[in-house]
Coordinates of C-alpha atoms and ligand atoms in Angstrom, one line a residue:
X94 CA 1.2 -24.8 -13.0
X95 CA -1.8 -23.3 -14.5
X96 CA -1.4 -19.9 -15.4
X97 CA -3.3 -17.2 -18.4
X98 CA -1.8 -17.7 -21.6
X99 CA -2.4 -15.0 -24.4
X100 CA -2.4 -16.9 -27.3
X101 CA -6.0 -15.2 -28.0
X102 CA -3.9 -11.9 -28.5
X103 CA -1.5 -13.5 -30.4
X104 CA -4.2 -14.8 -33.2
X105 CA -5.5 -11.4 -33.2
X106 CA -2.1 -10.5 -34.8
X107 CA -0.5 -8.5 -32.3
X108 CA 3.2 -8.3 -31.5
X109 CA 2.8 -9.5 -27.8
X110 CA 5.2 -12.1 -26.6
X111 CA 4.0 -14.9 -23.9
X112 CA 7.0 -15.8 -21.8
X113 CA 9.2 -18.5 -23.7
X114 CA 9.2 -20.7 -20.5
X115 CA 5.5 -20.8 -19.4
X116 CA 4.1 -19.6 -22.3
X117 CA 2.3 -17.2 -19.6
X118 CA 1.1 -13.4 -20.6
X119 CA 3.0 -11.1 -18.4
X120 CA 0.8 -9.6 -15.4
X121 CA 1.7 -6.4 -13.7
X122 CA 0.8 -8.5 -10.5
X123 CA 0.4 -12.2 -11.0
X124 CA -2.0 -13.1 -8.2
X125 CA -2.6 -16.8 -9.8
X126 CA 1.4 -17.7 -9.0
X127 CA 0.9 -16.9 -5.6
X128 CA -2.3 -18.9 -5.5
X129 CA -1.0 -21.8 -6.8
X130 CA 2.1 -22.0 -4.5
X131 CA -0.2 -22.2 -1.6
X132 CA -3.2 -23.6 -2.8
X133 CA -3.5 -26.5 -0.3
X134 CA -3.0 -24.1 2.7
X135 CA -5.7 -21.4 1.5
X136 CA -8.4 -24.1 0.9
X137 CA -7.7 -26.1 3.7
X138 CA -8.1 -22.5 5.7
X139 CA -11.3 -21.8 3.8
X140 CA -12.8 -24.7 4.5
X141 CA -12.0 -24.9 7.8
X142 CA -14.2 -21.1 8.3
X143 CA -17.1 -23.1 6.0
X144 CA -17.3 -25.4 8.4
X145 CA -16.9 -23.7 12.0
X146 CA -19.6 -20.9 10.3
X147 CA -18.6 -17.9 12.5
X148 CA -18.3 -15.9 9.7
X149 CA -18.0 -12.4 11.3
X150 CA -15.2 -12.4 14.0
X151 CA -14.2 -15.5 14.4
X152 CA -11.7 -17.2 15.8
X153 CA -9.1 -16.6 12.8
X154 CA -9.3 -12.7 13.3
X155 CA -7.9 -12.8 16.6
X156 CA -5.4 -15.4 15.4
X157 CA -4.5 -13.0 12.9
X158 CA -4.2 -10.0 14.9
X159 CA -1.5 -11.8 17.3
X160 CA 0.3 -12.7 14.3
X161 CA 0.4 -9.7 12.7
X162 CA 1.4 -7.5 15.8
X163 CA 4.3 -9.8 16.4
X164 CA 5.5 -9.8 12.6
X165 CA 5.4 -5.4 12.7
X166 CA 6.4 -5.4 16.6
X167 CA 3.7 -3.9 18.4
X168 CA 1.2 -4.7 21.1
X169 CA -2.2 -4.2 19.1
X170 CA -3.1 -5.6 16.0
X171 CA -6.8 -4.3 14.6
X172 CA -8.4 -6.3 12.0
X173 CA -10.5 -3.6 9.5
X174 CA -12.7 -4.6 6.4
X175 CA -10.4 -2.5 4.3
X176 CA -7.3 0.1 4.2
X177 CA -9.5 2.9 3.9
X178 CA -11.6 2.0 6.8
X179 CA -8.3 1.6 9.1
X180 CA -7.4 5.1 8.1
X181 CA -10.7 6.4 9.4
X182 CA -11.1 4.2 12.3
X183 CA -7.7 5.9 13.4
X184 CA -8.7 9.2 12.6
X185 CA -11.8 8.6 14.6
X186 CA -9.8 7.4 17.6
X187 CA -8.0 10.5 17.4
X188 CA -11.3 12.2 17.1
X189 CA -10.3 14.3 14.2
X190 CA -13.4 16.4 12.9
X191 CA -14.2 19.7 11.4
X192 CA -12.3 22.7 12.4
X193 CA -9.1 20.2 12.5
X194 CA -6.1 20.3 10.0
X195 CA -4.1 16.9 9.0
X196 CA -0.8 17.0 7.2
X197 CA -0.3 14.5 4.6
X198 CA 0.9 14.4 1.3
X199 CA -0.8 14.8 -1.6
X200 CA 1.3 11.8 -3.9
X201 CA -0.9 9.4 -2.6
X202 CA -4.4 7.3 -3.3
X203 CA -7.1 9.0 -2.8
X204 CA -8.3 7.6 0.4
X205 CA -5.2 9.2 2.4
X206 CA -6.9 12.8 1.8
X207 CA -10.5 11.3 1.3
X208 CA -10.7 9.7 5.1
X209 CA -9.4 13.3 6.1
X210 CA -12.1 15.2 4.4
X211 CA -15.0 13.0 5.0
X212 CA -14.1 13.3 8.5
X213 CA -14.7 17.2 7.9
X214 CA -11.2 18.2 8.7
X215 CA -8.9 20.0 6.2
X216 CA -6.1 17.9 4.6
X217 CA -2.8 20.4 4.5
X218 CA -0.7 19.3 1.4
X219 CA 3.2 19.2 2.3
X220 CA 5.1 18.2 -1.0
X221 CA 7.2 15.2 -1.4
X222 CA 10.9 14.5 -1.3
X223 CA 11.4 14.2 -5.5
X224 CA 14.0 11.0 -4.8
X225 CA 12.0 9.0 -2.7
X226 CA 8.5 10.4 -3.8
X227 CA 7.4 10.1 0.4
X228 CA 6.6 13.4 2.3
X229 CA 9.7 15.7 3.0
X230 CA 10.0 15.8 6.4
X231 CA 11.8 19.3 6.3
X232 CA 9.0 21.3 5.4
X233 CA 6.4 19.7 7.9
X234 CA 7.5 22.1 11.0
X235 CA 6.2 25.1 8.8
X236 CA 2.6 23.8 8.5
X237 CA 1.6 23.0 12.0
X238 CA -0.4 25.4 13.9
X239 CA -2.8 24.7 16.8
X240 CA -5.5 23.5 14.4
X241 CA -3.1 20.2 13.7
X242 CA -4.9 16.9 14.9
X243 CA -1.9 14.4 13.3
X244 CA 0.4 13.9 10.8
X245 CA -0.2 11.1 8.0
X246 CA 2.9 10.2 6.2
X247 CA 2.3 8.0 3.2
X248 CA 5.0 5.2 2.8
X249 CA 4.6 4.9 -1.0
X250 CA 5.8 2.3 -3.5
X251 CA 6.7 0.3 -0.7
X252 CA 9.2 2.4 1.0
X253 CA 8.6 3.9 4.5
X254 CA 8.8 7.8 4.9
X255 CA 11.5 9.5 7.3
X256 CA 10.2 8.1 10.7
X257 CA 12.8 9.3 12.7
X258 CA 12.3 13.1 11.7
X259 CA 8.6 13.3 11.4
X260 CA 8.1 11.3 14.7
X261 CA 10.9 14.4 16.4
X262 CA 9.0 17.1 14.7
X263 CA 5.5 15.3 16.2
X264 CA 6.4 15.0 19.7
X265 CA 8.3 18.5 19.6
X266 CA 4.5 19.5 18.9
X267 CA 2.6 17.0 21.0
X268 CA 0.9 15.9 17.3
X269 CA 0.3 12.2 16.9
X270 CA 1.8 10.3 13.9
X271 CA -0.6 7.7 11.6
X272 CA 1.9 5.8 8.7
X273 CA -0.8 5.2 6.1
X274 CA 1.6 1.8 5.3
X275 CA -1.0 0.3 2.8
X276 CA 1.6 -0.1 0.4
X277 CA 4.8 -1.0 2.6
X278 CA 4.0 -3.8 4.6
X279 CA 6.6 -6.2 5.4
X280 CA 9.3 -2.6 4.3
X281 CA 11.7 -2.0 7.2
X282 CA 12.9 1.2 8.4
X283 CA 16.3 1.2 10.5
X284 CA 15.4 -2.7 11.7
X285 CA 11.5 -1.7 12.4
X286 CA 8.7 -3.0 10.1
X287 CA 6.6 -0.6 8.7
X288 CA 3.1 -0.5 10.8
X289 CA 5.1 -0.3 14.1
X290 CA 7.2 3.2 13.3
X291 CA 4.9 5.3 15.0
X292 CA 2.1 5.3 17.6
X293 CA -0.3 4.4 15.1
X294 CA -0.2 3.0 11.4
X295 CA -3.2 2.2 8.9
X296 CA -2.4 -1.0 6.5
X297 CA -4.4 -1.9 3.2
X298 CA -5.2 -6.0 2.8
X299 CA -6.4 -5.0 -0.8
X300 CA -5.4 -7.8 -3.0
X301 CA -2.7 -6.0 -5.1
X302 CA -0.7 -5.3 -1.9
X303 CA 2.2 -6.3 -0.9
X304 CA 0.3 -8.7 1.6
X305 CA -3.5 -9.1 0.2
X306 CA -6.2 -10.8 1.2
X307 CA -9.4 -11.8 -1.4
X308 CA -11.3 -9.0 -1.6
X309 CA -11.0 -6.0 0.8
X310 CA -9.3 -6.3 4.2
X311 CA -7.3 -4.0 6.2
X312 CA -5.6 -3.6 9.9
X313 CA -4.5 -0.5 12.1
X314 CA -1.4 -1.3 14.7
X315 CA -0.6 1.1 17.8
X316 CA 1.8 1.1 20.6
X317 CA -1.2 2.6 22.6
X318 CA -3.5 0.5 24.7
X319 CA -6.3 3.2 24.6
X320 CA -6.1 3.8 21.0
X321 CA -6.3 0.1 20.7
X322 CA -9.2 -0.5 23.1
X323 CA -11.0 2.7 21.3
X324 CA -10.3 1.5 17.7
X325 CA -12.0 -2.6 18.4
X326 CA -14.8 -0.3 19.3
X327 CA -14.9 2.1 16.6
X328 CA -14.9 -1.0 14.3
X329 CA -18.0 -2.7 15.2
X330 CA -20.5 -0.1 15.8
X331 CA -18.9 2.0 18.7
X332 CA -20.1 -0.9 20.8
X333 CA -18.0 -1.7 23.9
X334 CA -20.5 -4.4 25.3
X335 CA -23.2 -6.3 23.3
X336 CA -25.6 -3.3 22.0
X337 CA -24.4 -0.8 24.4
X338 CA -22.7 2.1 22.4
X339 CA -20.7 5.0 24.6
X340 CA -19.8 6.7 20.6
X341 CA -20.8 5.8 17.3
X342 CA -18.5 3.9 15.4
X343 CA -19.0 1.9 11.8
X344 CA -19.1 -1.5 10.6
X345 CA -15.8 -2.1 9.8
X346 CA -14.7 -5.5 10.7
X347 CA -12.5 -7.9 8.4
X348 CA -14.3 -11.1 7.3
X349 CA -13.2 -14.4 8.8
X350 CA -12.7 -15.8 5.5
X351 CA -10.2 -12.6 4.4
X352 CA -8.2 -13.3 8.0
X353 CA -7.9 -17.2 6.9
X354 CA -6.4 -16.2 3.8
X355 CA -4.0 -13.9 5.5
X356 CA -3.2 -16.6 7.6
X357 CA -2.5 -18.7 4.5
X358 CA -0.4 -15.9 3.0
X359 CA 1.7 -14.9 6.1
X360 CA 3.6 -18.7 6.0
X361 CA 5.3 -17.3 2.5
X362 CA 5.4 -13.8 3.2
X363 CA 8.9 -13.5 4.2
X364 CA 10.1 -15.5 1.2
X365 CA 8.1 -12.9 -0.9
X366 CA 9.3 -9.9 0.5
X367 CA 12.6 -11.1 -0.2
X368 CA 11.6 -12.3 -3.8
X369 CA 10.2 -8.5 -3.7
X370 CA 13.9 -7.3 -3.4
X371 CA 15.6 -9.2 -5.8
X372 CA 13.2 -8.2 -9.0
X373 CA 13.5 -4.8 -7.6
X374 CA 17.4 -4.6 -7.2
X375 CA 17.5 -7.1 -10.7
X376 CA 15.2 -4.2 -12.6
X377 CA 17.5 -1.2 -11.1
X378 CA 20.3 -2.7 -12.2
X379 CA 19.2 -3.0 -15.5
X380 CA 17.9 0.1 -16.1
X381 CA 20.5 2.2 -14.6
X382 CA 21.0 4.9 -17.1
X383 CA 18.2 3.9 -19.2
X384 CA 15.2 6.2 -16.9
X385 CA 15.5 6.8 -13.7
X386 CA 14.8 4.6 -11.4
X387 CA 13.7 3.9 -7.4
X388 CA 16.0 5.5 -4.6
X389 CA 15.6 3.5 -1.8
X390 CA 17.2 5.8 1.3
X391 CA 19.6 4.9 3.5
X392 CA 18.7 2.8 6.3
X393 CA 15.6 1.6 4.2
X394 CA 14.0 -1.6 2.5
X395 CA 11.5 -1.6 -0.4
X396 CA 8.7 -3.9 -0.9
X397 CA 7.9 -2.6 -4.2
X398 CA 4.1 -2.4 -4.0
X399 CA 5.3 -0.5 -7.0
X400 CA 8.0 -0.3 -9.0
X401 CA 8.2 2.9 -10.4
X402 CA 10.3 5.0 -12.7
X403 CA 10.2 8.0 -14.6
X404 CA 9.9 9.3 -17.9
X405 CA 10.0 11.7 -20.5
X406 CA 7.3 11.8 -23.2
X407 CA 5.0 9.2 -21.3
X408 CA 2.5 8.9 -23.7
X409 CA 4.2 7.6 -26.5
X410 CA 5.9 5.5 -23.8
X411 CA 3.3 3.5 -22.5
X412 CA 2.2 3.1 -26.1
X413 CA 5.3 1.2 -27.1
X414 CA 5.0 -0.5 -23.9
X415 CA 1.0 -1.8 -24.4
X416 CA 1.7 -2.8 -28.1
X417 CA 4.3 -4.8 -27.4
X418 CA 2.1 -6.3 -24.1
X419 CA 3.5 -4.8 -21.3
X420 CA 1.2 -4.1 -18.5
X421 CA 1.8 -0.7 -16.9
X422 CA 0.2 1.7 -15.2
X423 CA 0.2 5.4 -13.0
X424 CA 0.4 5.6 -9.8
X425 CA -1.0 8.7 -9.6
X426 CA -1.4 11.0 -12.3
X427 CA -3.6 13.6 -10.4
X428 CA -1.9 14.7 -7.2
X429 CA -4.6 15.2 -4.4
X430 CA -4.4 19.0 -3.9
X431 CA -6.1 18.7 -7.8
X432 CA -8.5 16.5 -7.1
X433 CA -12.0 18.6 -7.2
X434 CA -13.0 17.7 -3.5
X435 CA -9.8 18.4 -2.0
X436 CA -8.7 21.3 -4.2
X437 CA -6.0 23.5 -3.1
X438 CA -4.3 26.5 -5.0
X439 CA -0.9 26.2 -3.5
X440 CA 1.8 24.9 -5.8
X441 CA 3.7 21.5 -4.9
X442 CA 6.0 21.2 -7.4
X443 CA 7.8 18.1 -7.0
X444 CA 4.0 16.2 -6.0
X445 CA 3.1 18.1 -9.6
X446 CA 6.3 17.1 -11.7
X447 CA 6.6 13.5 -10.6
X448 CA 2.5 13.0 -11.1
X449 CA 3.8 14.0 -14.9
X450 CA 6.7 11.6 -15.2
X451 CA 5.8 8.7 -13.0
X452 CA 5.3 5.3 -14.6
X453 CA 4.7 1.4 -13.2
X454 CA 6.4 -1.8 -13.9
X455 CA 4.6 -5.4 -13.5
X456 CA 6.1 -6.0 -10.1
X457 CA 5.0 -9.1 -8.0
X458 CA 7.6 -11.9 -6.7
X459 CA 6.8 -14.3 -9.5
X460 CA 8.1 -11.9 -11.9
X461 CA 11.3 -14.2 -13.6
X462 CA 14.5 -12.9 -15.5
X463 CA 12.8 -13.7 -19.2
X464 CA 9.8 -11.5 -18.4
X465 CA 12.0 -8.3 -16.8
X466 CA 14.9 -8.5 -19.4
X467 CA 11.7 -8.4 -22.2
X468 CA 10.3 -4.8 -20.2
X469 CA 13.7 -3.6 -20.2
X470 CA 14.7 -4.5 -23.7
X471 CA 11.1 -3.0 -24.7
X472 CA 11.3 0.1 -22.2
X473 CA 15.2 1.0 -23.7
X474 CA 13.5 0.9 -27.2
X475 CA 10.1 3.2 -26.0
X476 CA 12.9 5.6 -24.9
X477 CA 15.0 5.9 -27.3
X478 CA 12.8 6.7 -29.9
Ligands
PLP178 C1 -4.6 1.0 -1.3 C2 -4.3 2.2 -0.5 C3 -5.2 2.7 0.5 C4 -6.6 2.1 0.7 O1 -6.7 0.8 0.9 P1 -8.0 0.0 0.6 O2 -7.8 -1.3 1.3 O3 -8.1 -0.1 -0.9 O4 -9.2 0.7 1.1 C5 -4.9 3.8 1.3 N1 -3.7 4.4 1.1 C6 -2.8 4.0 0.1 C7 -1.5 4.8 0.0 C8 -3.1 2.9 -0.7 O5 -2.3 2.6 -1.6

């Protein structure tokens, strides 16, 4: 197996250690392991779209599509060219514009609130539930007036947000329900996969996800034939028959070549979600009592787009953690209600507190025993201090 080795940083005379086994540099996501476990499969796939040349929409999309609406459990399947574009292409569908409101949370990426704003509507910022850092479904009800177009829970980290009481509160109030599930697919929620807990779902191919494609790629999923119907045309122009064009729409249509790789990816996919949960339940267990770590709610699984924990001082904790080789990162340290463009003066504590204390992991499902107990030892020494 060929894999990056970081003897360079090693001559440099720093203190990072490559992995005793593989001699490897840790990765926060090792994209290359994956690679080379289905190597044959991805270039055979590749090749095979070189050589039929329908580049744009061919026959692989709609291969992919049917696979994927089977695998989340829902009748439509819309291949997007990236998360961001599925978000928008279902908030077009919905026909969200100015003078709406959409409640979402603001511990999120960007492009949750961004898609919401470009669209000229108002993103309303409900705070998260501190444990599971999703939106807290108890204080939705309070925000939704007659100006509310939808309700975008984020399922963050790879965990899906409380369906079940956000879907009640949404059809109490006739309001629609989009998961943004860019970072939980393959994540199940009470036996359903995440994409296919509400009417409508927006899912991120980007290649750090849990499922990624080679670049950018993307997918919506609905329950609803209309939405389906309006969201194919959305994608490609507004077009519902060769250059005729009832609404405008964008060009947002995954490439062939993304939807063979997918294809490629989707024969392992089970194996990795479950790799997924042992590293994740391997790294709670051996940081229990060391920071705190992921609650994964009752009824729920985690795919770990991130695993992420929290701690004190996390400056001089990261610092520890990058001289000693540790990839980490934070996922997010500006919650959106700060973000210039989206500004809003209302306080959201736990969105604010956990943007202060948040801190990622390397996480993948190639991620072995050596390489976690060495974050662990390292993190329990950054800590301690
Ligand atoms: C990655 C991500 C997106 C956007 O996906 P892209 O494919 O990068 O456009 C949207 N929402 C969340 C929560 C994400 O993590």
């Amino acid at each position: 197996m060929v894999r990056r080795a970081c003897g360079a940083r090693i001559r440099a005379g720093t203190s990072i250690q490559p992995n005793a086994a593989t001699g490897a540099c840790m990765q926060l996501i090792d994209l290359q392991a994956q690679y080379h476990r289905i190597k044959a499969d991805v270039d055979a796939r590749i090749h095979a779209v070189l050589e039929h040349g329908r580049y744009v929409m061919g026959p692989e999309i709609e291969e992919l599509e049917q696979r994927l609406a089977d695998y989340v459990g829902v009748p439509h399947c819309i291949g997007l060219s990236s998360g961001t574009d599925a978000l928008l292409v279902a908030m077009m569908a919905l026909d969200i514009g100015p003078g709406d409101e959409v409640i979402t949370t603001p511990f999120t990426f960007i492009a949750t609130g961004e898609m919401i704003g470009l669209l000229g509507a108002t993103p309303v910022f409900v705070d998260i539930d501190p444990r599971t850092y999703n939106i807290d479904a108890t204080l939705i009800e309070d925000r939704i007036n007659e100006r509310t177009k939808a309700i975008v829970p984020v399922s963050l980290f790879g965990q899906i947000a409380d369906m079940d009481a956000i879907n009640a509160i949404a059809d109490k109030h006739g309001v629609p329900v989009i998961e943004d599930a860019a970072q939980s697919f393959g994540a199940l929620y009470k036996g359903r996969r995440s994409g296919g807990v509400s009417s409508l779902a927006a899912t991120s191919f980007f290649p750090a996800k849990p499922l990624g494609c080679y670049g950018d790629g993307g997918a919506a999923f609905t329950t609803d034939s209309d939405l389906a119907e309006r969201m194919r045309e959305l994608r490609n122009h507004g077009q519902s028959a060769p250059y005729y064009h009832p609404r405008l729409g964008i060009n947002g249509r995954l490439d062939t070549i993304q939807a063979a790789v997918l294809l490629a990816k989707m024969e392992v996919f089970e194996d990795e979600v479950a790799r997924r949960a042992e590293v994740g339940a391997r790294y709670s267990d051996m940081l229990s009592g060391i920071v705190t770590t992921p609650t994964i709610a009752e009824g729920c699984t985690s795919v770990f787009a991130q695993y992420t924990v929290q701690v004190d001082e996390r400056d001089r904790v990261r610092a520890v953690l990058n001289e000693a080789g540790i990839p980490n990162a934070v996922y997010y340290p500006v919650p959106l209600n700060r973000q210039p463009p989206l500004y809003s003066d209302v306080a959201i504590p736990h969105s604010e507190a956990a943007a202060e204390r948040v801190l990622s992991l390397p996480m993948h499902p190639y991620l072995d025993i050596e390489d976690q107990k060495h974050v662990v030892s390292t993190l329990e020494r950054a800590v301690a201090k």
